[in-house]
Coordinates of C-alpha atoms in Angstrom, one line a residue:
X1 CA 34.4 -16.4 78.0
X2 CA 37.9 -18.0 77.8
X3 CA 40.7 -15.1 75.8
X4 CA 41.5 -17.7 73.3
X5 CA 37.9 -17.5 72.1
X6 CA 37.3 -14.1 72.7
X7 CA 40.2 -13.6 70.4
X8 CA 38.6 -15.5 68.0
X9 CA 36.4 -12.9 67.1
X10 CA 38.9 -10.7 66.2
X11 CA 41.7 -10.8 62.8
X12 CA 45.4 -9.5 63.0
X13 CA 46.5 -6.2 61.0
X14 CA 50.2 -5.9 61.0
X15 CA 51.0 -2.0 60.4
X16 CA 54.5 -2.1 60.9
X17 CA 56.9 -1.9 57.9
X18 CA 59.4 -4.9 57.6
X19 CA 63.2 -4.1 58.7
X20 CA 66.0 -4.8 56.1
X21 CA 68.9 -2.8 54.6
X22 CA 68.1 -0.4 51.5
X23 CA 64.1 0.9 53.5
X24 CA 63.9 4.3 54.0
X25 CA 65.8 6.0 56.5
X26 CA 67.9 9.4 58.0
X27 CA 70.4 7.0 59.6
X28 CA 72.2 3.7 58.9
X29 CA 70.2 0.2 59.4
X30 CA 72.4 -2.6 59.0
X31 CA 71.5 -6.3 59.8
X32 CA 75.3 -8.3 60.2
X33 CA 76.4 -11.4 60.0
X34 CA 77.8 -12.2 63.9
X35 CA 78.5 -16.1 63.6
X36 CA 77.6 -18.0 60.8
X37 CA 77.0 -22.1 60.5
X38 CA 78.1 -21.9 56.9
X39 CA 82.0 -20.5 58.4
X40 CA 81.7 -23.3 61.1
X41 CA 79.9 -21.6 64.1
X42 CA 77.7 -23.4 65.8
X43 CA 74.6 -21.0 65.2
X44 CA 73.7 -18.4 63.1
X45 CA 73.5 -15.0 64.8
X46 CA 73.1 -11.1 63.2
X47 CA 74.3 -8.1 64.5
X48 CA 71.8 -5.2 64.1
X49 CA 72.2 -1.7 64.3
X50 CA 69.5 0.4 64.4
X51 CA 68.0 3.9 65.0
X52 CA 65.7 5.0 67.5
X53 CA 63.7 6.1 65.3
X54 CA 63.6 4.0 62.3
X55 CA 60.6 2.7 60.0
X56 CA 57.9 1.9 62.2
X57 CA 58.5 3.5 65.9
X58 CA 57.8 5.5 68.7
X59 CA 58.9 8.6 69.8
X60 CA 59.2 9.5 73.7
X61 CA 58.5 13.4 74.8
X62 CA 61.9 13.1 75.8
X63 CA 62.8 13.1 71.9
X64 CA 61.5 16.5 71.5
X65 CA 62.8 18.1 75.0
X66 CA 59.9 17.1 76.9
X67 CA 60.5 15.1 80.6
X68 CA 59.9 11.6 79.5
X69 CA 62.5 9.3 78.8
X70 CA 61.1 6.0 76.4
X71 CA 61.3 3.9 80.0
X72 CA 59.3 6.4 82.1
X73 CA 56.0 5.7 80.2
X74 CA 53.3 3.5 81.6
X75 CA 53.0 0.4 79.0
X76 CA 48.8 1.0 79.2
X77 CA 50.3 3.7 77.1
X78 CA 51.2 1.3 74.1
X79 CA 47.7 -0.7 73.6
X80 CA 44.2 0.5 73.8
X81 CA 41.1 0.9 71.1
X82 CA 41.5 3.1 68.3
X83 CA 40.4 5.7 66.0
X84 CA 41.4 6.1 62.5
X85 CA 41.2 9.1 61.1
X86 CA 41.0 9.5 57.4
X87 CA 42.7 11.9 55.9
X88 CA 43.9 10.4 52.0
X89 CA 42.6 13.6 50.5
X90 CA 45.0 15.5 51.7
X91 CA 47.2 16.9 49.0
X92 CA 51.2 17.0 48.9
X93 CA 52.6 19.1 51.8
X94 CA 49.1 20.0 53.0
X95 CA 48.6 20.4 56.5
X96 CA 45.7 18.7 58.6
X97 CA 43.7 21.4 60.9
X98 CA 41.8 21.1 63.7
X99 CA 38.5 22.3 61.5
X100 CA 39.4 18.3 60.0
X101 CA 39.6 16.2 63.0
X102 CA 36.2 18.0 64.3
X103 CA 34.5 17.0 60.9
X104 CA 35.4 13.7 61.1
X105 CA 34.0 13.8 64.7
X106 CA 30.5 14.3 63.2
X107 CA 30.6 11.5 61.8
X108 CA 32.4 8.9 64.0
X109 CA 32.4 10.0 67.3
X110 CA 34.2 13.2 69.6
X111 CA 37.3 12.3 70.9
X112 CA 38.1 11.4 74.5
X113 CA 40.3 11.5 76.6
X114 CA 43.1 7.8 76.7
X115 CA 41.6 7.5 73.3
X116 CA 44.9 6.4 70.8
X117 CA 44.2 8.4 67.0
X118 CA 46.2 7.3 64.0
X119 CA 46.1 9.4 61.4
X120 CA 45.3 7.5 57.6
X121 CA 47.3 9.5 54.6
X122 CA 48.1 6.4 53.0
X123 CA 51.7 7.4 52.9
X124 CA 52.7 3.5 53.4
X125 CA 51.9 2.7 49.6
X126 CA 55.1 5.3 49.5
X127 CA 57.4 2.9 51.2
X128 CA 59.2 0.8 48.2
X129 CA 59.3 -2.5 48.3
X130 CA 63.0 -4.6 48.0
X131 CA 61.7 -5.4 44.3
X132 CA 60.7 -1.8 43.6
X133 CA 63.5 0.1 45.1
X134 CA 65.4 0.5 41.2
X135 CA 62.6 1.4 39.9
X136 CA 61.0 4.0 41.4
X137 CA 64.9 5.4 42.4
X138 CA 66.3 6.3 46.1
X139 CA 63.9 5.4 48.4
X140 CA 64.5 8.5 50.4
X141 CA 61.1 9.7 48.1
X142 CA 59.1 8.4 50.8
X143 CA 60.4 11.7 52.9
X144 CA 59.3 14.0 50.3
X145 CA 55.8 15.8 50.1
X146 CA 54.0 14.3 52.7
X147 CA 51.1 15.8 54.7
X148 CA 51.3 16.4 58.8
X149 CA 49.6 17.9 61.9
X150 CA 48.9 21.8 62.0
X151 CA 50.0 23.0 65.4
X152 CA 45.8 24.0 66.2
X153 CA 45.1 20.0 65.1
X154 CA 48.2 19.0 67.3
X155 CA 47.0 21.0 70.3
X156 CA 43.8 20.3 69.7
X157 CA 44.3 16.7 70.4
X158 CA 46.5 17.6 73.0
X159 CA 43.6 19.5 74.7
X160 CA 41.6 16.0 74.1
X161 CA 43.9 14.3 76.0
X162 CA 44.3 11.3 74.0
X163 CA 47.0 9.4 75.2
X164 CA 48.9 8.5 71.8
X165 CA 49.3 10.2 68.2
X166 CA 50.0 8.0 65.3
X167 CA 50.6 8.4 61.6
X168 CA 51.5 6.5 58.4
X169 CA 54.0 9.4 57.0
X170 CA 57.5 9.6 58.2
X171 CA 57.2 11.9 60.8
X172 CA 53.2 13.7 62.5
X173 CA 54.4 17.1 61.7
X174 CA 54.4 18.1 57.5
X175 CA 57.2 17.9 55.6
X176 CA 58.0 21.7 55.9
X177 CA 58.5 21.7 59.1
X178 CA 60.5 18.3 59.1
X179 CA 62.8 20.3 56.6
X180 CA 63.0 23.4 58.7
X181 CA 64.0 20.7 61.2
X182 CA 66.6 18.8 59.4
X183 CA 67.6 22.4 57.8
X184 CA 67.3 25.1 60.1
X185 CA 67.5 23.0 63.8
X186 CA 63.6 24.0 64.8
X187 CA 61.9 21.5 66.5
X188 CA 59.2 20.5 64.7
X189 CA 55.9 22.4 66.5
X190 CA 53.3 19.2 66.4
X191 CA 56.1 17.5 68.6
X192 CA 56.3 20.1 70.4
X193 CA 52.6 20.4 71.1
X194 CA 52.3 16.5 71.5
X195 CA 55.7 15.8 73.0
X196 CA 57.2 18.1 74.9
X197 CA 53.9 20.2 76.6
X198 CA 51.8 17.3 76.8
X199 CA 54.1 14.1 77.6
X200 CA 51.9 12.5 74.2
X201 CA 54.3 10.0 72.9
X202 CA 54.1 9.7 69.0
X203 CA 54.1 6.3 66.7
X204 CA 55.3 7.3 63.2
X205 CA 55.4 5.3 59.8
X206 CA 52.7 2.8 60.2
X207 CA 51.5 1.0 57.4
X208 CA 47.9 -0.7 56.4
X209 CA 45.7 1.7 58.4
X210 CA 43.6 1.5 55.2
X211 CA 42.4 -2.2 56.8
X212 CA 41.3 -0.7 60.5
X213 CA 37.7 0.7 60.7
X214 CA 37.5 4.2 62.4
X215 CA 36.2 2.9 65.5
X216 CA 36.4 -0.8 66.9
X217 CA 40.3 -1.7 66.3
X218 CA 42.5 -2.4 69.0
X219 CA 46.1 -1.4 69.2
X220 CA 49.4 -2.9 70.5
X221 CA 52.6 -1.1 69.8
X222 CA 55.3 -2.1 72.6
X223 CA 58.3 -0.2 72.2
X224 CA 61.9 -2.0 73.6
X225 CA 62.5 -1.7 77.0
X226 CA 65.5 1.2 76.6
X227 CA 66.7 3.0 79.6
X228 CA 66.2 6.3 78.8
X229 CA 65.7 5.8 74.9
X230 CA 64.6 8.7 73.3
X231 CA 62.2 6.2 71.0
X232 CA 62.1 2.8 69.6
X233 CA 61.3 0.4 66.6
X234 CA 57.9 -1.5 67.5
X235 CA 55.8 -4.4 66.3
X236 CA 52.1 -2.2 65.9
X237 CA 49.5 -4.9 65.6
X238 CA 45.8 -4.3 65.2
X239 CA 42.9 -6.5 66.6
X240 CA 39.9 -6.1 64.5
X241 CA 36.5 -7.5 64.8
X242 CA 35.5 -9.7 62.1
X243 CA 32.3 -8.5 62.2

């Protein structure tokens, strides 16, 4: 069978959230005018500056103290089929326990190891969109409340050996222990588990997971090619069969 139509039986899921000034975010984003054709330059051109880790992106173990820089990852790390996990009862702040991720393995399937697991809150429909952003007030609301990884759920997938974690919230750890982070200077302990003990890089702030079945999907999420980045913006695309 030729790829163009093997591919065929398969539709595109975009999960990444779009990059423009104003989105949620701990650091600046800007997106600058360079050269310009309506000053007279010959082209138009932008200046971006960007976080690491800004809207949808990875973080390497390296981000959390672990021995991999962003460039010392295999890319077979970045694509491979997926399971969804969902989790959209979780209430504000809750944390998600191993007990959880063994439940839904009744049901869909254990866990194995290279398997990539993205984690379904359905925090994305908390990212404002530009025509929303007055209304619903500072955007920084999508950092407030949301659910995470209990350090049992984070070792526990550590001890599965999946080969990447991934989550629609801001960051795979709850928001407690992202404010403990941001307040106090503690590493957040699901990164640790993930990052730092296991080398498990971490794709945070997806968005449409809602659209991938639990099993079946197929993910690409190439980070940019930094010497020794710490993480990256990506472009996370899902294959899913049409079936």
């Amino acid at each position: 069978m030729q790829l163009e139509e093997f591919l065929g039986n398969y539709r595109l899921v975009d999960l990444t959230h779009i990059l423009e000034e104003g989105t949620p975010c701990l650091l600046p984003y800007y997106h600058m005018v360079w050269t310009s054709r309506k000053l007279g330059d010959p082209y138009n051109a932008y200046v971006l500056q960007i976080p690491e880790h800004h809207g949808t992106h990875v973080d390497a173990p390296f981000h959390a103290g672990g021995k991999k820089w962003l460039d010392d990852l295999d890319l077979n790390v970045w694509h491979g089929p997926c399971r969804v996990i969902d989790l959209k009862a979780k209430k504000l702040g809750e944390e998600t326990s191993a007990l959880d991720i063994k439940r839904w393995e009744k049901t869909y399937g254990s866990l194995c190891h290279g398997d990539i697991v993205l984690l379904q809150y359905g925090w994305d429909k908390r990212w404002p969109r530009k025509n929303e952003r007055k209304k619903r007030g500072h955007p920084i609301s999508f950092f407030r409340d949301f659910p995470g990884l209990s350090v049992e759920a984070a070792d526990y997938l550590g001890k599965n050996q999946v080969k990447l974690v991934g989550t629609d919230t801001p960051t795979v750890d709850p928001v407690s222990a992202f404010l403990d982070s941001r307040n106090f200077g503690k590493t957040e302990p699901a990164h640790i588990k993930l990052l730092r003990e296991r080398s498990i890089p971490v794709l945070e702030g997806l968005r449409n997971l809602s659209r991938l079945p639990p099993n079946g999907a197929y993910l690409f999420t190439f980070p940019l090619n930094l010497r020794r980045g710490s993480g990256s913006p990506v472009r996370a695309v899902a294959f899913v069969p049409r079936r």
